[in-house]
Short mmCIF file of C-alpha atoms and ligand atoms in Angstrom, two decimals:
data_model
loop_
_atom_site.label_atom_id
_atom_site.label_comp_id
_atom_site.label_asym_id
_atom_site.label_seq_id
_atom_site.Cartn_x
_atom_site.Cartn_y
_atom_site.Cartn_z
CA UNK A 282 -35.15 7.63 -3.61
CA UNK A 283 -35.48 9.36 -0.21
CA UNK A 284 -34.30 6.20 1.49
CA UNK A 285 -31.33 6.18 -0.79
CA UNK A 286 -30.57 9.80 0.09
CA UNK A 287 -30.84 9.08 3.81
CA UNK A 288 -28.45 6.17 3.35
CA UNK A 289 -26.00 8.36 1.54
CA UNK A 290 -26.17 10.98 4.26
CA UNK A 291 -25.56 8.34 6.93
CA UNK A 292 -22.72 7.05 4.87
CA UNK A 293 -21.08 10.46 4.70
CA UNK A 294 -21.24 10.72 8.49
CA UNK A 295 -19.79 7.25 8.83
CA UNK A 296 -17.00 8.18 6.50
CA UNK A 297 -15.83 10.95 8.73
CA UNK A 298 -15.73 8.70 11.76
CA UNK A 299 -14.08 5.65 10.32
CA UNK A 300 -11.60 7.16 7.96
CA UNK A 301 -9.01 4.42 8.22
CA UNK A 302 -10.94 1.22 8.09
CA UNK A 303 -13.47 2.59 5.78
CA UNK A 304 -12.36 0.98 2.58
CA UNK A 305 -13.21 -2.40 3.98
CA UNK A 306 -16.07 -1.29 6.12
CA UNK A 307 -18.53 0.65 4.08
CA UNK A 308 -19.07 -1.11 0.75
CA UNK A 309 -21.05 -4.07 2.15
CA UNK A 310 -23.45 -1.71 3.92
CA UNK A 311 -23.97 0.34 0.82
CA UNK A 312 -24.28 -2.56 -1.58
CA UNK A 313 -25.94 -5.10 0.70
CA UNK A 314 -23.12 -7.63 0.42
CA UNK A 315 -22.44 -9.90 3.37
CA UNK A 316 -19.08 -10.03 5.11
CA UNK A 317 -17.78 -12.66 7.54
CA UNK A 318 -17.54 -10.02 10.30
CA UNK A 319 -19.50 -7.14 11.82
CA UNK A 320 -16.72 -4.64 12.48
CA UNK A 321 -13.51 -3.65 10.78
CA UNK A 322 -11.54 -5.06 13.74
CA UNK A 323 -13.29 -8.41 13.52
CA UNK A 324 -12.67 -8.55 9.80
CA UNK A 325 -9.00 -7.74 10.23
CA UNK A 326 -8.71 -10.57 12.69
CA UNK A 327 -10.19 -12.96 10.12
CA UNK A 328 -7.90 -11.79 7.34
CA UNK A 329 -4.52 -11.25 8.96
CA UNK A 330 -2.00 -14.08 8.95
CA UNK A 331 0.52 -14.28 11.81
CA UNK A 332 2.22 -17.61 11.15
CA UNK A 333 3.41 -19.26 7.91
CA UNK A 334 0.49 -20.67 5.92
CA UNK A 335 -0.08 -22.90 2.90
CA UNK A 336 -0.88 -21.34 -0.47
CA UNK A 337 -4.50 -22.53 -0.27
CA UNK A 338 -4.99 -20.96 3.12
CA UNK A 339 -3.37 -17.74 1.89
CA UNK A 340 -5.63 -17.55 -1.18
CA UNK A 341 -8.71 -18.11 0.98
CA UNK A 342 -7.93 -14.84 2.76
CA UNK A 343 -8.66 -12.83 -0.40
CA UNK A 344 -12.10 -14.42 -0.58
CA UNK A 345 -12.96 -12.89 2.79
CA UNK A 346 -12.96 -9.34 1.44
CA UNK A 347 -12.31 -9.05 -2.29
CA UNK A 348 -15.98 -9.57 -3.19
CA UNK A 349 -16.92 -6.30 -1.49
CA UNK A 350 -14.17 -4.22 -3.10
CA UNK A 351 -14.29 -5.61 -6.62
CA UNK A 352 -16.92 -3.90 -8.76
CA UNK A 353 -17.12 -0.87 -6.44
CA UNK A 354 -15.83 2.24 -8.18
CA UNK A 355 -15.71 4.42 -5.09
CA UNK A 356 -13.94 1.79 -2.99
CA UNK A 357 -11.31 1.13 -5.66
CA UNK A 358 -10.42 4.76 -6.11
CA UNK A 359 -10.40 5.39 -2.39
CA UNK A 360 -8.13 2.44 -1.66
CA UNK A 361 -5.66 3.69 -4.27
CA UNK A 362 -5.73 7.15 -2.69
CA UNK A 363 -5.32 5.86 0.86
CA UNK A 364 -2.53 3.58 -0.28
CA UNK A 365 -0.49 6.66 -1.19
CA UNK A 366 -1.35 8.18 2.19
CA UNK A 367 -0.11 5.04 3.98
CA UNK A 368 3.14 4.98 2.00
CA UNK A 369 3.80 8.66 2.64
CA UNK A 370 3.39 8.01 6.36
CA UNK A 371 5.91 5.17 6.08
CA UNK A 372 8.49 7.59 4.71
CA UNK A 373 8.34 6.29 1.13
CA UNK A 374 9.13 8.89 -1.56
CA UNK A 375 8.46 6.74 -4.63
CA UNK A 376 6.35 3.61 -4.95
CA UNK A 377 5.42 1.19 -7.70
CA UNK A 378 2.25 -0.63 -6.68
CA UNK A 379 0.92 -3.64 -8.56
CA UNK A 380 -2.51 -5.19 -8.97
CA UNK A 381 -4.64 -7.19 -11.39
CA UNK A 382 -7.27 -4.91 -13.02
CA UNK A 383 -9.36 -7.97 -13.90
CA UNK A 384 -9.61 -9.05 -10.27
CA UNK A 385 -11.33 -5.75 -9.45
CA UNK A 386 -13.73 -5.77 -12.41
CA UNK A 387 -17.10 -7.45 -12.82
CA UNK A 388 -17.56 -7.14 -16.58
CA UNK A 389 -15.48 -8.17 -19.65
CA UNK A 390 -13.52 -10.70 -17.63
CA UNK A 391 -14.74 -13.96 -19.21
CA UNK A 392 -17.19 -16.55 -18.02
CA UNK A 393 -16.03 -16.84 -14.43
CA UNK A 394 -16.37 -13.42 -12.82
CA UNK A 395 -13.84 -13.17 -9.97
CA UNK A 396 -14.97 -13.50 -6.36
CA UNK A 397 -18.33 -14.94 -7.36
CA UNK A 398 -19.63 -11.49 -8.25
CA UNK A 399 -22.74 -11.11 -10.33
CA UNK A 400 -22.07 -9.42 -13.64
CA UNK A 401 -21.95 -5.62 -13.50
CA UNK A 402 -20.58 -2.85 -15.70
CA UNK A 403 -17.11 -2.19 -14.29
CA UNK A 404 -14.52 -3.15 -16.90
CA UNK A 405 -10.77 -3.72 -16.31
CA UNK A 406 -10.16 -0.58 -18.37
CA UNK A 407 -12.24 1.57 -16.03
CA UNK A 408 -10.59 -0.06 -13.01
CA UNK A 409 -7.21 1.16 -14.29
CA UNK A 410 -8.59 4.67 -14.77
CA UNK A 411 -10.01 4.70 -11.22
CA UNK A 412 -6.74 3.50 -9.71
CA UNK A 413 -4.80 6.08 -11.76
CA UNK A 414 -7.09 8.81 -10.45
CA UNK A 415 -6.82 7.63 -6.84
CA UNK A 416 -3.04 7.43 -7.07
CA UNK A 417 -2.60 10.85 -8.66
CA UNK A 418 -4.93 12.51 -6.17
CA UNK A 419 -2.89 10.79 -3.46
CA UNK A 420 0.34 12.08 -5.02
CA UNK A 421 -0.94 15.64 -4.92
CA UNK A 422 -2.27 15.34 -1.36
CA UNK A 423 0.71 13.56 0.19
CA UNK A 424 3.56 14.87 -1.96
CA UNK A 425 5.13 11.59 -2.98
CA UNK A 426 5.33 9.84 -6.34
CA UNK A 427 3.23 6.73 -7.10
CA UNK A 428 3.22 4.59 -10.24
CA UNK A 429 1.53 1.28 -10.98
CA UNK A 430 2.30 -2.09 -12.54
CA UNK A 431 -0.50 -4.19 -14.06
CA UNK A 432 -0.50 -7.93 -13.33
CA UNK A 433 -1.25 -10.82 -15.63
CA UNK A 434 -2.37 -13.88 -13.67
CA UNK A 435 -0.77 -17.25 -14.44
CA UNK A 436 -4.08 -19.12 -14.24
CA UNK A 437 -5.91 -16.61 -16.47
CA UNK A 438 -3.95 -16.48 -19.75
CA UNK A 439 -6.99 -15.01 -21.48
CA UNK A 440 -6.54 -11.75 -19.59
CA UNK A 441 -2.90 -11.17 -20.52
CA UNK A 442 -3.33 -9.57 -23.94
CA UNK A 443 -5.69 -7.02 -22.48
CA UNK A 444 -3.24 -6.36 -19.64
CA UNK A 445 -0.48 -5.35 -22.06
CA UNK A 446 -2.95 -3.24 -24.05
CA UNK A 447 -3.91 -1.43 -20.82
CA UNK A 448 -0.21 -0.84 -20.09
CA UNK A 449 0.10 0.77 -23.54
CA UNK A 450 -3.05 2.86 -23.21
CA UNK A 451 -2.17 4.23 -19.77
CA UNK A 452 1.62 4.52 -20.04
CA UNK A 453 1.38 8.31 -19.72
CA UNK A 454 -1.18 8.14 -16.92
CA UNK A 455 0.86 6.36 -14.27
CA UNK A 456 1.19 2.75 -15.48
CA UNK A 457 4.88 1.87 -15.83
CA UNK A 458 5.12 -1.90 -16.34
CA UNK A 459 3.60 -5.35 -16.75
CA UNK A 460 3.89 -8.21 -14.24
CA UNK A 461 2.98 -11.89 -14.18
CA UNK A 462 1.76 -13.21 -10.83
CA UNK A 463 0.07 -16.26 -9.39
CA UNK A 464 0.60 -19.98 -9.20
CA UNK A 465 4.11 -20.80 -10.42
CA UNK A 466 3.21 -24.43 -11.10
CA UNK A 467 1.54 -23.22 -14.30
CA UNK A 468 4.28 -22.89 -16.88
CA UNK A 469 4.35 -20.97 -20.11
CA UNK A 470 3.98 -23.89 -22.52
CA UNK A 471 0.35 -24.39 -21.63
CA UNK A 472 -0.33 -20.65 -21.39
CA UNK A 473 1.25 -19.07 -24.43
CA UNK A 474 -0.81 -15.89 -24.14
CA UNK A 475 1.51 -14.66 -21.41
CA UNK A 476 4.43 -14.93 -23.78
CA UNK A 477 2.53 -13.13 -26.55
CA UNK A 478 1.69 -10.33 -24.10
CA UNK A 479 5.32 -9.98 -23.00
CA UNK A 480 6.52 -9.94 -26.62
CA UNK A 481 4.16 -7.07 -27.25
CA UNK A 482 5.51 -5.33 -24.13
CA UNK A 483 9.09 -5.66 -25.47
CA UNK A 484 7.98 -4.39 -28.88
CA UNK A 485 6.34 -1.30 -27.36
CA UNK A 486 8.97 -0.56 -24.73
CA UNK A 487 6.74 -1.44 -21.77
CA UNK A 488 8.85 -2.40 -18.73
CA UNK A 489 8.63 -5.99 -17.48
CA UNK A 490 8.83 -7.75 -14.15
CA UNK A 491 7.78 -11.34 -13.35
CA UNK A 492 7.03 -13.14 -10.09
CA UNK A 493 9.39 -16.14 -10.28
CA UNK A 494 11.40 -18.37 -7.97
CA UNK A 495 9.26 -17.39 -5.00
CA UNK A 496 7.74 -20.78 -4.37
CA UNK A 497 8.60 -22.16 -7.82
CA UNK A 498 12.05 -23.49 -8.84
CA UNK A 499 15.01 -21.64 -10.38
CA UNK A 500 13.83 -22.75 -13.84
CA UNK A 501 10.93 -20.31 -13.50
CA UNK A 502 13.42 -17.47 -13.05
CA UNK A 503 15.30 -18.64 -16.11
CA UNK A 504 12.07 -18.75 -18.08
CA UNK A 505 11.15 -15.24 -16.89
CA UNK A 506 14.49 -13.81 -18.00
CA UNK A 507 14.97 -15.74 -21.23
CA UNK A 508 11.43 -16.16 -22.54
CA UNK A 509 9.61 -13.18 -21.06
CA UNK A 510 12.58 -10.78 -21.12
CA UNK A 511 11.96 -9.73 -17.53
CA UNK A 512 14.02 -6.72 -16.42
CA UNK A 513 13.33 -7.42 -12.75
CA UNK A 514 12.42 -10.59 -10.88
CA UNK A 515 9.70 -10.57 -8.22
CA UNK A 516 11.13 -12.44 -5.20
CA UNK A 517 13.53 -14.83 -7.01
CA UNK A 518 14.78 -16.51 -3.81
CA UNK A 519 15.06 -19.91 -5.47
CA UNK A 520 17.48 -18.55 -8.08
CA UNK A 521 20.10 -19.67 -5.54
CA UNK A 522 19.25 -23.31 -6.33
CA UNK A 523 20.88 -22.94 -9.75
CA UNK A 524 24.43 -21.68 -9.22
CA UNK A 525 25.12 -21.03 -12.92
CA UNK A 526 21.94 -19.05 -13.37
CA UNK A 527 22.61 -17.08 -10.19
CA UNK A 528 26.15 -16.19 -11.33
CA UNK A 529 24.86 -15.17 -14.74
CA UNK A 530 22.15 -12.93 -13.28
CA UNK A 531 24.66 -11.33 -10.91
CA UNK A 532 26.84 -10.50 -13.92
CA UNK A 533 23.82 -9.07 -15.76
CA UNK A 534 22.95 -6.91 -12.70
CA UNK A 535 19.44 -8.43 -12.68
CA UNK A 536 17.29 -6.68 -10.10
CA UNK A 537 15.47 -8.82 -7.49
CA UNK A 538 12.42 -7.51 -5.62
CA UNK A 539 12.74 -9.14 -2.19
CA UNK A 540 9.92 -9.26 0.37
CA UNK A 541 11.17 -10.55 3.75
CA UNK A 542 7.94 -10.76 5.79
CA UNK A 543 5.91 -12.16 2.92
CA UNK A 544 8.58 -14.77 2.14
CA UNK A 545 8.20 -16.18 5.63
CA UNK A 546 4.41 -16.06 5.90
CA UNK A 547 3.79 -17.61 2.46
CA UNK A 548 6.25 -20.35 3.46
CA UNK A 549 8.39 -19.49 0.41
CA UNK A 550 11.46 -19.29 2.68
CA UNK A 551 12.47 -20.73 6.01
CA UNK A 552 10.85 -18.98 8.96
CA UNK A 553 14.33 -18.64 10.46
CA UNK A 554 15.35 -15.22 9.16
CA UNK A 555 19.00 -15.91 9.97
CA UNK A 556 18.96 -18.52 7.17
CA UNK A 557 17.26 -16.28 4.62
CA UNK A 558 18.36 -16.18 0.94
CA UNK A 559 18.55 -12.36 1.17
CA UNK A 560 21.71 -12.83 3.24
CA UNK A 561 23.42 -14.46 0.24
CA UNK A 562 22.18 -11.80 -2.19
CA UNK A 563 23.55 -9.16 0.16
CA UNK A 564 26.93 -10.89 0.61
CA UNK A 565 27.29 -11.09 -3.18
CA UNK A 566 26.39 -7.42 -3.58
CA UNK A 567 23.46 -8.36 -5.81
CA UNK A 568 21.06 -5.81 -7.24
CA UNK A 569 17.94 -5.99 -5.10
CA UNK A 570 15.32 -3.96 -3.28
CA UNK A 571 13.31 -4.53 -0.10
CA UNK A 572 9.56 -4.47 -0.62
CA UNK A 573 6.37 -5.22 1.19
CA UNK A 574 3.94 -7.74 -0.27
CA UNK A 575 0.24 -8.24 0.56
CA UNK A 576 0.46 -5.72 3.41
CA UNK A 577 -3.19 -6.20 4.39
CA UNK A 578 -3.01 -9.96 4.84
CA UNK A 579 0.43 -9.88 6.44
CA UNK A 580 -0.34 -6.77 8.48
CA UNK A 581 3.00 -5.39 7.33
CA UNK A 582 4.53 -2.21 6.01
CA UNK A 583 7.90 -1.18 4.65
CA UNK A 584 9.43 -0.10 7.97
CA UNK A 585 8.58 -3.55 9.38
CA UNK A 586 10.28 -5.29 6.47
CA UNK A 587 13.34 -3.08 7.01
CA UNK A 588 13.40 -3.75 10.71
CA UNK A 589 13.31 -7.54 10.13
CA UNK A 590 16.49 -7.50 8.05
CA UNK A 591 18.09 -5.06 10.47
CA UNK A 592 17.31 -7.18 13.52
CA UNK A 593 17.78 -10.66 12.12
CA UNK A 594 20.20 -10.28 9.22
CA UNK A 595 22.52 -7.59 10.48
CA UNK A 596 21.66 -5.03 7.81
CA UNK A 597 23.42 -1.70 8.31
CA UNK A 598 22.57 1.82 7.28
CA UNK A 599 25.20 1.57 4.54
CA UNK A 600 23.45 -1.45 3.03
CA UNK A 601 20.05 0.26 3.22
CA UNK A 602 21.50 3.20 1.31
CA UNK A 603 23.13 0.93 -1.27
CA UNK A 604 19.97 -1.04 -1.87
CA UNK A 605 17.77 2.04 -2.06
CA UNK A 606 20.04 3.57 -4.65
CA UNK A 607 19.85 0.32 -6.62
CA UNK A 608 16.06 0.34 -6.26
CA UNK A 609 15.88 3.87 -7.65
CA UNK A 610 18.20 2.97 -10.51
CA UNK A 611 16.09 -0.11 -11.27
CA UNK A 612 12.79 1.75 -11.05
CA UNK A 613 10.61 1.86 -14.14
CA UNK A 614 10.57 5.66 -14.32
CA UNK A 615 11.74 7.49 -17.45
CA UNK A 616 15.45 8.42 -17.26
CA UNK A 617 14.90 12.03 -16.33
CA UNK A 618 12.57 11.24 -13.44
CA UNK A 619 14.92 8.48 -12.32
CA UNK A 620 17.73 11.04 -12.13
CA UNK A 621 15.54 13.29 -10.00
CA UNK A 622 14.70 10.42 -7.67
CA UNK A 623 18.37 9.50 -7.34
CA UNK A 624 19.23 13.09 -6.67
CA UNK A 625 16.69 13.14 -3.83
CA UNK A 626 18.33 10.08 -2.31
CA UNK A 627 21.91 11.35 -2.67
CA UNK A 628 20.85 14.55 -0.99
CA UNK A 629 19.07 12.79 1.86
CA UNK A 630 22.08 10.51 2.39
CA UNK A 631 24.54 13.39 2.24
CA UNK A 632 26.37 11.73 -0.65
CA UNK A 633 28.28 13.68 -3.25
CA UNK A 634 27.23 12.62 -6.71
CA UNK A 635 30.79 11.67 -7.76
CA UNK A 636 31.27 9.23 -4.88
CA UNK A 637 27.76 7.82 -5.09
CA UNK A 638 28.77 4.59 -6.79
C1 LIG B 932 -21.76 -17.72 -5.25
O1 LIG B 932 -23.00 -17.03 -5.36
C2 LIG B 932 -24.14 -17.84 -5.40
C3 LIG B 932 -25.37 -16.99 -5.68
O2 LIG B 932 -25.15 -15.64 -5.46
C4 LIG B 932 -24.24 -18.60 -4.08
O3 LIG B 932 -25.35 -19.45 -4.10
C5 LIG B 932 -22.97 -19.44 -3.91
O4 LIG B 932 -22.98 -20.09 -2.66
C6 LIG B 932 -21.74 -18.56 -3.98
N1 LIG B 932 -20.54 -19.38 -3.95
C7 LIG B 932 -19.48 -19.08 -3.18
C8 LIG B 932 -18.31 -19.99 -3.31
O5 LIG B 932 -19.46 -18.12 -2.43
C1 LIG B 933 -9.95 -18.32 -23.62
O1 LIG B 933 -10.12 -17.85 -24.95
C2 LIG B 933 -10.36 -18.87 -25.87
C3 LIG B 933 -10.37 -18.25 -27.26
O2 LIG B 933 -10.85 -16.95 -27.27
C4 LIG B 933 -11.68 -19.55 -25.54
O3 LIG B 933 -11.93 -20.61 -26.45
C5 LIG B 933 -11.58 -20.14 -24.13
O4 LIG B 933 -12.82 -20.68 -23.74
C6 LIG B 933 -11.20 -19.05 -23.15
N1 LIG B 933 -10.95 -19.64 -21.85
C7 LIG B 933 -11.46 -19.14 -20.71
C8 LIG B 933 -11.04 -19.85 -19.46
O5 LIG B 933 -12.18 -18.17 -20.68
C1 LIG B 934 21.03 -2.43 -10.68
O1 LIG B 934 20.32 -2.19 -11.87
C2 LIG B 934 20.28 -0.84 -12.26
C3 LIG B 934 19.38 -0.73 -13.49
O2 LIG B 934 19.82 -1.55 -14.50
C4 LIG B 934 21.70 -0.36 -12.51
O3 LIG B 934 21.68 0.99 -12.87
C5 LIG B 934 22.52 -0.56 -11.25
O4 LIG B 934 23.85 -0.20 -11.46
C6 LIG B 934 22.46 -2.00 -10.82
N1 LIG B 934 23.19 -2.18 -9.55
C7 LIG B 934 24.03 -3.19 -9.34
C8 LIG B 934 24.65 -3.29 -7.99
O5 LIG B 934 24.27 -4.04 -10.18
#
């Protein structure tokens, strides 16, 4: 017991010194889990991707660090809190952050516990509560608004029903929508649980977004819209391969969540930003937002994503305003809060409400 107390004391000291890299740095020491590096800097070097990679290589990156975060209550809550801090520093006023609760749990997740963890007692339900707490403490400390979206994983259809149930349980505690993420080569026919979960989301008025047409073909976007009743499409670059579908979605004002840096580094899009699909979406005045995806692995943040489209795609301040207003309008906030968010933007942009459209 005294050893344990000494450890905890040392840990508190450490915490003060290494505030920023702490989330990655301290859990292995505390829990005796090995990491492929001795310092936070070394670990970052191992994880960060600088050039386009294959999907396999990309997925391997998660294995470098997820095993020390998953199952650790303190780490999970702290990461959620620090996430809000990071976003506030980037100038973000409202953020919807997404994650898979099952990937952070070590109990009630089926036979294969993620990241080769041994079974523990952290359930997906408690993970969501911890993230909610971290986010709301972050909101209070850094004075911005943060909501979350819970992800179903394409290769784990058995998790999806619980994901929608968690969305329902925590809809008043910060969870605003359901998402489907992962390997797009796995279609719905073989994994009908995803569809059942999305039907339940529609029935209960839970908002829906789906990763589609990122690496997968336009047919995945069609499936997301028609079968899963997605209100927004995550990425969606390959929608452009199906002209009819693209025209139809433009008419429907479908919202696309675009992620420039990620699209290059996952090899979803050409690494030549001057040939990027976003240029077409912009030209056609589509409904889209600019987002940052896997910021740890891609060492990115929102200002970097904005500067890429500014430097390489000729984006102007006017377009940034237009797309941010569309992002706010397409957010998954309740109407009243959406109005408040829009009002904040109109004010910041010096736009009179009547000329805002
Ligand atoms: C998973 O854990 C077991 C025992 O803890 C270990 O022997 C095995 O090498 C690990 N596998 C991977 C892929 O890390
Ligand atoms: C998914 O659930 C079904 C029925 O509950 C079960 O038979 C199957 O083994 C599960 N699959 C996995 C991968 O856990
Ligand atoms: C984008 O979608 C939102 C939410 O449906 C809508 O309010 C807005 O007008 C749309 N914008 C465009 C350019 O279609």
